Amino acid sequence: LESRAPLMQGRLLLSSALRRAPRPAHRLLLPSLSRALTTEPPISSEHFRTSNKPHPLIKKNEYLEREKEMSDHTGRQQNHIWTKAELEAALATYNDKHIPVTISDKIMHAIMYYGLYHPFNFLTGYTPRDPKPSALVWRLIVLESFAGVPGFVAAGVRHFRSLRVLRRDYGWIHTLLEEAENE
């Protein structure tokens, strides 16, 4: 314990010197490092009301213009208002079904139809000819629950990527969250 006394006394002296120092510790100990770290001009302590400086929280026109250029859109998108001709064209092909032609089409059709569609109908109790209301409710709850997941996951991945690389993502997070919310 006695061998540590000079060391403890030196630490106390250094800490008291740093507390009394008028400048930060890194400037006291390493002046060349402090010059390398302070490349920005010193910040004025003058209040914006007593000077000609604008309020720091007021949005500036240049900033808003830059944001408009960089972002995909601002706010919510308005849905497309369909004309009568567009509605008739869409409804004309309403009952058309894709008929698989190539072998890969046929394999994917079999996977989707027999591997996913029919088992899902069986699990939810849904029958296409005479569906029960409880089966419809269960089916919709499950489908809507699953449908929102990809958008939320993608938005989270984009958000953390933006944080990791410290770059904007230009509105993709908002778009993905909007899509997930829509589902």
PDB file of C-alpha atoms in Angstrom:
ATOM      1  CA  LEU A   1       0.000   0.000   0.000  1.00  0.00           C
ATOM      2  CA  GLU A   2       2.910   2.348   0.797  1.00  0.00           C
ATOM      3  CA  SER A   3       4.460   1.686  -2.640  1.00  0.00           C
ATOM      4  CA  ARG A   4       1.244   2.960  -4.273  1.00  0.00           C
ATOM      5  CA  ALA A   5       1.173   6.221  -2.304  1.00  0.00           C
ATOM      6  CA  PRO A   6       3.324   8.269  -4.749  1.00  0.00           C
ATOM      7  CA  LEU A   7       1.296   6.953  -7.680  1.00  0.00           C
ATOM      8  CA  MET A   8      -2.022   7.849  -6.021  1.00  0.00           C
ATOM      9  CA  GLN A   9      -0.661  11.263  -5.078  1.00  0.00           C
ATOM     10  CA  GLY A  10       0.404  11.842  -8.706  1.00  0.00           C
ATOM     11  CA  ARG A  11      -3.070  10.894  -9.957  1.00  0.00           C
ATOM     12  CA  LEU A  12      -4.696  13.268  -7.490  1.00  0.00           C
ATOM     13  CA  LEU A  13      -2.404  16.093  -8.577  1.00  0.00           C
ATOM     14  CA  LEU A  14      -3.105  15.410 -12.266  1.00  0.00           C
ATOM     15  CA  SER A  15      -6.865  15.219 -11.729  1.00  0.00           C
ATOM     16  CA  SER A  16      -6.912  18.441  -9.706  1.00  0.00           C
ATOM     17  CA  ALA A  17      -4.797  20.154 -12.383  1.00  0.00           C
ATOM     18  CA  LEU A  18      -7.223  19.005 -15.063  1.00  0.00           C
ATOM     19  CA  ARG A  19     -10.195  20.265 -13.030  1.00  0.00           C
ATOM     20  CA  ARG A  20      -8.617  23.680 -12.646  1.00  0.00           C
ATOM     21  CA  ALA A  21      -7.449  23.831 -16.260  1.00  0.00           C
ATOM     22  CA  PRO A  22      -9.293  26.451 -18.330  1.00  0.00           C
ATOM     23  CA  ARG A  23      -9.211  24.244 -21.435  1.00  0.00           C
ATOM     24  CA  PRO A  24     -10.065  20.590 -22.125  1.00  0.00           C
ATOM     25  CA  ALA A  25      -7.708  17.874 -20.957  1.00  0.00           C
ATOM     26  CA  HIS A  26      -6.657  16.787 -24.466  1.00  0.00           C
ATOM     27  CA  ARG A  27      -5.504  20.360 -25.153  1.00  0.00           C
ATOM     28  CA  LEU A  28      -3.568  20.479 -21.879  1.00  0.00           C
ATOM     29  CA  LEU A  29      -1.791  17.198 -22.499  1.00  0.00           C
ATOM     30  CA  LEU A  30      -1.439  17.090 -26.301  1.00  0.00           C
ATOM     31  CA  PRO A  31      -1.590  20.524 -27.989  1.00  0.00           C
ATOM     32  CA  SER A  32      -0.812  19.080 -31.431  1.00  0.00           C
ATOM     33  CA  LEU A  33      -3.707  16.617 -31.088  1.00  0.00           C
ATOM     34  CA  SER A  34      -6.089  19.397 -30.082  1.00  0.00           C
ATOM     35  CA  ARG A  35      -5.138  21.399 -33.203  1.00  0.00           C
ATOM     36  CA  ALA A  36      -5.805  18.308 -35.343  1.00  0.00           C
ATOM     37  CA  LEU A  37      -9.178  17.698 -33.701  1.00  0.00           C
ATOM     38  CA  THR A  38     -10.446  21.275 -33.970  1.00  0.00           C
ATOM     39  CA  THR A  39     -10.727  21.935 -37.687  1.00  0.00           C
ATOM     40  CA  GLU A  40     -14.026  23.792 -37.391  1.00  0.00           C
ATOM     41  CA  PRO A  41     -14.126  27.486 -36.555  1.00  0.00           C
ATOM     42  CA  PRO A  42     -14.961  28.230 -32.930  1.00  0.00           C
ATOM     43  CA  ILE A  43     -18.665  28.423 -32.138  1.00  0.00           C
ATOM     44  CA  SER A  44     -19.881  31.845 -31.119  1.00  0.00           C
ATOM     45  CA  SER A  45     -21.627  32.084 -27.769  1.00  0.00           C
ATOM     46  CA  GLU A  46     -23.608  35.093 -28.955  1.00  0.00           C
ATOM     47  CA  HIS A  47     -27.377  34.558 -28.710  1.00  0.00           C
ATOM     48  CA  PHE A  48     -29.372  34.759 -31.952  1.00  0.00           C
ATOM     49  CA  ARG A  49     -31.710  37.423 -30.505  1.00  0.00           C
ATOM     50  CA  THR A  50     -28.843  39.820 -29.814  1.00  0.00           C
ATOM     51  CA  SER A  51     -27.156  39.207 -33.166  1.00  0.00           C
ATOM     52  CA  ASN A  52     -28.070  39.073 -36.849  1.00  0.00           C
ATOM     53  CA  LYS A  53     -27.814  35.282 -36.888  1.00  0.00           C
ATOM     54  CA  PRO A  54     -30.984  33.306 -37.765  1.00  0.00           C
ATOM     55  CA  HIS A  55     -32.618  31.026 -35.223  1.00  0.00           C
ATOM     56  CA  PRO A  56     -30.877  27.616 -35.395  1.00  0.00           C
ATOM     57  CA  LEU A  57     -34.163  25.677 -35.568  1.00  0.00           C
ATOM     58  CA  ILE A  58     -35.829  27.702 -38.335  1.00  0.00           C
ATOM     59  CA  LYS A  59     -35.856  25.721 -41.567  1.00  0.00           C
ATOM     60  CA  LYS A  60     -33.838  27.335 -44.295  1.00  0.00           C
ATOM     61  CA  ASN A  61     -34.939  27.505 -47.926  1.00  0.00           C
ATOM     62  CA  GLU A  62     -31.720  25.902 -49.217  1.00  0.00           C
ATOM     63  CA  TYR A  63     -32.174  22.983 -46.847  1.00  0.00           C
ATOM     64  CA  LEU A  64     -35.764  22.449 -47.966  1.00  0.00           C
ATOM     65  CA  GLU A  65     -34.804  22.595 -51.644  1.00  0.00           C
ATOM     66  CA  ARG A  66     -32.008  20.072 -51.092  1.00  0.00           C
ATOM     67  CA  GLU A  67     -34.384  17.778 -49.218  1.00  0.00           C
ATOM     68  CA  LYS A  68     -36.910  17.946 -52.069  1.00  0.00           C
ATOM     69  CA  GLU A  69     -34.211  17.063 -54.608  1.00  0.00           C
ATOM     70  CA  MET A  70     -32.869  14.165 -52.537  1.00  0.00           C
ATOM     71  CA  SER A  71     -36.145  12.598 -51.453  1.00  0.00           C
ATOM     72  CA  ASP A  72     -38.445  10.508 -53.583  1.00  0.00           C
ATOM     73  CA  HIS A  73     -41.550  12.258 -52.274  1.00  0.00           C
ATOM     74  CA  THR A  74     -42.778  14.246 -49.353  1.00  0.00           C
ATOM     75  CA  GLY A  75     -45.710  13.058 -47.312  1.00  0.00           C
ATOM     76  CA  ARG A  76     -48.260  10.513 -48.387  1.00  0.00           C
ATOM     77  CA  GLN A  77     -48.829   9.649 -52.008  1.00  0.00           C
ATOM     78  CA  GLN A  78     -52.272  10.134 -53.421  1.00  0.00           C
ATOM     79  CA  ASN A  79     -53.942   7.113 -54.963  1.00  0.00           C
ATOM     80  CA  HIS A  80     -54.441   7.072 -58.707  1.00  0.00           C
ATOM     81  CA  ILE A  81     -57.991   7.998 -59.726  1.00  0.00           C
ATOM     82  CA  TRP A  82     -59.029   5.547 -62.415  1.00  0.00           C
ATOM     83  CA  THR A  83     -60.925   6.632 -65.505  1.00  0.00           C
ATOM     84  CA  LYS A  84     -63.853   4.613 -66.818  1.00  0.00           C
ATOM     85  CA  ALA A  85     -61.722   3.300 -69.734  1.00  0.00           C
ATOM     86  CA  GLU A  86     -58.963   2.117 -67.347  1.00  0.00           C
ATOM     87  CA  LEU A  87     -61.523   0.340 -65.156  1.00  0.00           C
ATOM     88  CA  GLU A  88     -63.083  -1.442 -68.144  1.00  0.00           C
ATOM     89  CA  ALA A  89     -59.643  -2.530 -69.423  1.00  0.00           C
ATOM     90  CA  ALA A  90     -58.699  -3.922 -65.987  1.00  0.00           C
ATOM     91  CA  LEU A  91     -62.029  -5.698 -65.477  1.00  0.00           C
ATOM     92  CA  ALA A  92     -61.891  -7.276 -68.952  1.00  0.00           C
ATOM     93  CA  THR A  93     -58.962  -9.447 -67.838  1.00  0.00           C
ATOM     94  CA  TYR A  94     -60.220 -10.049 -64.294  1.00  0.00           C
ATOM     95  CA  ASN A  95     -60.848 -13.803 -64.635  1.00  0.00           C
ATOM     96  CA  ASP A  96     -57.878 -14.622 -66.880  1.00  0.00           C
ATOM     97  CA  LYS A  97     -55.568 -17.290 -65.432  1.00  0.00           C
ATOM     98  CA  HIS A  98     -51.954 -17.926 -66.349  1.00  0.00           C
ATOM     99  CA  ILE A  99     -51.490 -21.310 -67.953  1.00  0.00           C
ATOM    100  CA  PRO A 100     -48.013 -22.744 -67.259  1.00  0.00           C
ATOM    101  CA  VAL A 101     -46.123 -23.553 -70.458  1.00  0.00           C
ATOM    102  CA  THR A 102     -42.477 -24.332 -69.672  1.00  0.00           C
ATOM    103  CA  ILE A 103     -41.309 -26.993 -67.230  1.00  0.00           C
ATOM    104  CA  SER A 104     -40.179 -24.367 -64.698  1.00  0.00           C
ATOM    105  CA  ASP A 105     -43.636 -22.725 -64.909  1.00  0.00           C
ATOM    106  CA  LYS A 106     -45.286 -26.075 -64.263  1.00  0.00           C
ATOM    107  CA  ILE A 107     -43.009 -26.859 -61.304  1.00  0.00           C
ATOM    108  CA  MET A 108     -43.639 -23.469 -59.696  1.00  0.00           C
ATOM    109  CA  HIS A 109     -47.371 -23.768 -60.329  1.00  0.00           C
ATOM    110  CA  ALA A 110     -47.403 -27.166 -58.606  1.00  0.00           C
ATOM    111  CA  ILE A 111     -45.416 -25.826 -55.627  1.00  0.00           C
ATOM    112  CA  MET A 112     -47.716 -22.843 -55.198  1.00  0.00           C
ATOM    113  CA  TYR A 113     -50.999 -24.667 -55.850  1.00  0.00           C
ATOM    114  CA  TYR A 114     -50.434 -28.004 -54.103  1.00  0.00           C
ATOM    115  CA  GLY A 115     -47.721 -26.987 -51.642  1.00  0.00           C
ATOM    116  CA  LEU A 116     -49.068 -23.650 -50.394  1.00  0.00           C
ATOM    117  CA  TYR A 117     -52.611 -22.884 -51.559  1.00  0.00           C
ATOM    118  CA  HIS A 118     -54.374 -26.140 -50.665  1.00  0.00           C
ATOM    119  CA  PRO A 119     -52.569 -26.674 -47.307  1.00  0.00           C
ATOM    120  CA  PHE A 120     -53.383 -23.090 -46.327  1.00  0.00           C
ATOM    121  CA  ASN A 121     -57.036 -23.633 -47.254  1.00  0.00           C
ATOM    122  CA  PHE A 122     -57.068 -26.814 -45.185  1.00  0.00           C
ATOM    123  CA  LEU A 123     -55.481 -25.150 -42.125  1.00  0.00           C
ATOM    124  CA  THR A 124     -57.851 -22.186 -42.173  1.00  0.00           C
ATOM    125  CA  GLY A 125     -60.947 -24.272 -42.980  1.00  0.00           C
ATOM    126  CA  TYR A 126     -61.578 -22.358 -46.186  1.00  0.00           C
ATOM    127  CA  THR A 127     -63.508 -23.921 -49.078  1.00  0.00           C
ATOM    128  CA  PRO A 128     -63.753 -21.887 -52.298  1.00  0.00           C
ATOM    129  CA  ARG A 129     -67.295 -23.083 -53.139  1.00  0.00           C
ATOM    130  CA  ASP A 130     -69.005 -22.398 -49.797  1.00  0.00           C
ATOM    131  CA  PRO A 131     -66.670 -20.593 -47.379  1.00  0.00           C
ATOM    132  CA  LYS A 132     -67.689 -20.282 -43.724  1.00  0.00           C
ATOM    133  CA  PRO A 133     -67.471 -16.773 -42.222  1.00  0.00           C
ATOM    134  CA  SER A 134     -65.136 -17.975 -39.444  1.00  0.00           C
ATOM    135  CA  ALA A 135     -62.802 -19.498 -42.060  1.00  0.00           C
ATOM    136  CA  LEU A 136     -62.787 -16.204 -43.984  1.00  0.00           C
ATOM    137  CA  VAL A 137     -61.982 -14.228 -40.838  1.00  0.00           C
ATOM    138  CA  TRP A 138     -59.163 -16.591 -39.845  1.00  0.00           C
ATOM    139  CA  ARG A 139     -57.796 -16.596 -43.403  1.00  0.00           C
ATOM    140  CA  LEU A 140     -57.809 -12.786 -43.618  1.00  0.00           C
ATOM    141  CA  ILE A 141     -56.200 -12.339 -40.214  1.00  0.00           C
ATOM    142  CA  VAL A 142     -53.370 -14.722 -41.098  1.00  0.00           C
ATOM    143  CA  LEU A 143     -52.863 -13.310 -44.594  1.00  0.00           C
ATOM    144  CA  GLU A 144     -52.859  -9.678 -43.448  1.00  0.00           C
ATOM    145  CA  SER A 145     -50.513 -10.476 -40.571  1.00  0.00           C
ATOM    146  CA  PHE A 146     -48.006 -12.084 -42.912  1.00  0.00           C
ATOM    147  CA  ALA A 147     -48.373  -9.437 -45.610  1.00  0.00           C
ATOM    148  CA  GLY A 148     -47.068  -6.576 -43.449  1.00  0.00           C
ATOM    149  CA  VAL A 149     -43.939  -8.387 -42.261  1.00  0.00           C
ATOM    150  CA  PRO A 150     -41.725  -7.988 -45.381  1.00  0.00           C
ATOM    151  CA  GLY A 151     -42.257  -4.220 -45.497  1.00  0.00           C
ATOM    152  CA  PHE A 152     -41.437  -3.758 -41.819  1.00  0.00           C
ATOM    153  CA  VAL A 153     -38.371  -5.986 -42.045  1.00  0.00           C
ATOM    154  CA  ALA A 154     -37.129  -4.222 -45.184  1.00  0.00           C
ATOM    155  CA  ALA A 155     -37.661  -0.804 -43.589  1.00  0.00           C
ATOM    156  CA  GLY A 156     -35.739  -1.915 -40.509  1.00  0.00           C
ATOM    157  CA  VAL A 157     -32.876  -3.253 -42.613  1.00  0.00           C
ATOM    158  CA  ARG A 158     -32.724  -0.009 -44.628  1.00  0.00           C
ATOM    159  CA  HIS A 159     -32.870   2.060 -41.440  1.00  0.00           C
ATOM    160  CA  PHE A 160     -29.994   0.207 -39.783  1.00  0.00           C
ATOM    161  CA  ARG A 161     -27.995   0.307 -43.028  1.00  0.00           C
ATOM    162  CA  SER A 162     -28.451   4.084 -43.179  1.00  0.00           C
ATOM    163  CA  LEU A 163     -27.301   4.378 -39.587  1.00  0.00           C
ATOM    164  CA  ARG A 164     -24.336   2.072 -40.184  1.00  0.00           C
ATOM    165  CA  VAL A 165     -22.998   3.919 -43.239  1.00  0.00           C
ATOM    166  CA  LEU A 166     -24.270   7.343 -42.078  1.00  0.00           C
ATOM    167  CA  ARG A 167     -25.998   8.092 -45.360  1.00  0.00           C
ATOM    168  CA  ARG A 168     -29.539   9.026 -46.285  1.00  0.00           C
ATOM    169  CA  ASP A 169     -31.704   6.440 -47.985  1.00  0.00           C
ATOM    170  CA  TYR A 170     -33.741   9.042 -49.919  1.00  0.00           C
ATOM    171  CA  GLY A 171     -37.216   8.054 -48.763  1.00  0.00           C
ATOM    172  CA  TRP A 172     -37.073   4.263 -49.072  1.00  0.00           C
ATOM    173  CA  ILE A 173     -37.710   3.661 -45.376  1.00  0.00           C
ATOM    174  CA  HIS A 174     -40.843   5.783 -45.521  1.00  0.00           C
ATOM    175  CA  THR A 175     -42.033   4.022 -48.674  1.00  0.00           C
ATOM    176  CA  LEU A 176     -41.500   0.549 -47.200  1.00  0.00           C
ATOM    177  CA  LEU A 177     -43.248   1.448 -43.945  1.00  0.00           C
ATOM    178  CA  GLU A 178     -46.124   2.919 -45.914  1.00  0.00           C
ATOM    179  CA  GLU A 179     -46.434  -0.304 -47.896  1.00  0.00           C
ATOM    180  CA  ALA A 180     -46.340  -2.408 -44.726  1.00  0.00           C
ATOM    181  CA  GLU A 181     -48.973  -0.175 -43.143  1.00  0.00           C
ATOM    182  CA  ASN A 182     -51.097  -0.535 -46.264  1.00  0.00           C
ATOM    183  CA  GLU A 183     -50.984  -4.320 -45.918  1.00  0.00           C
TER     184      GLU A 183
END
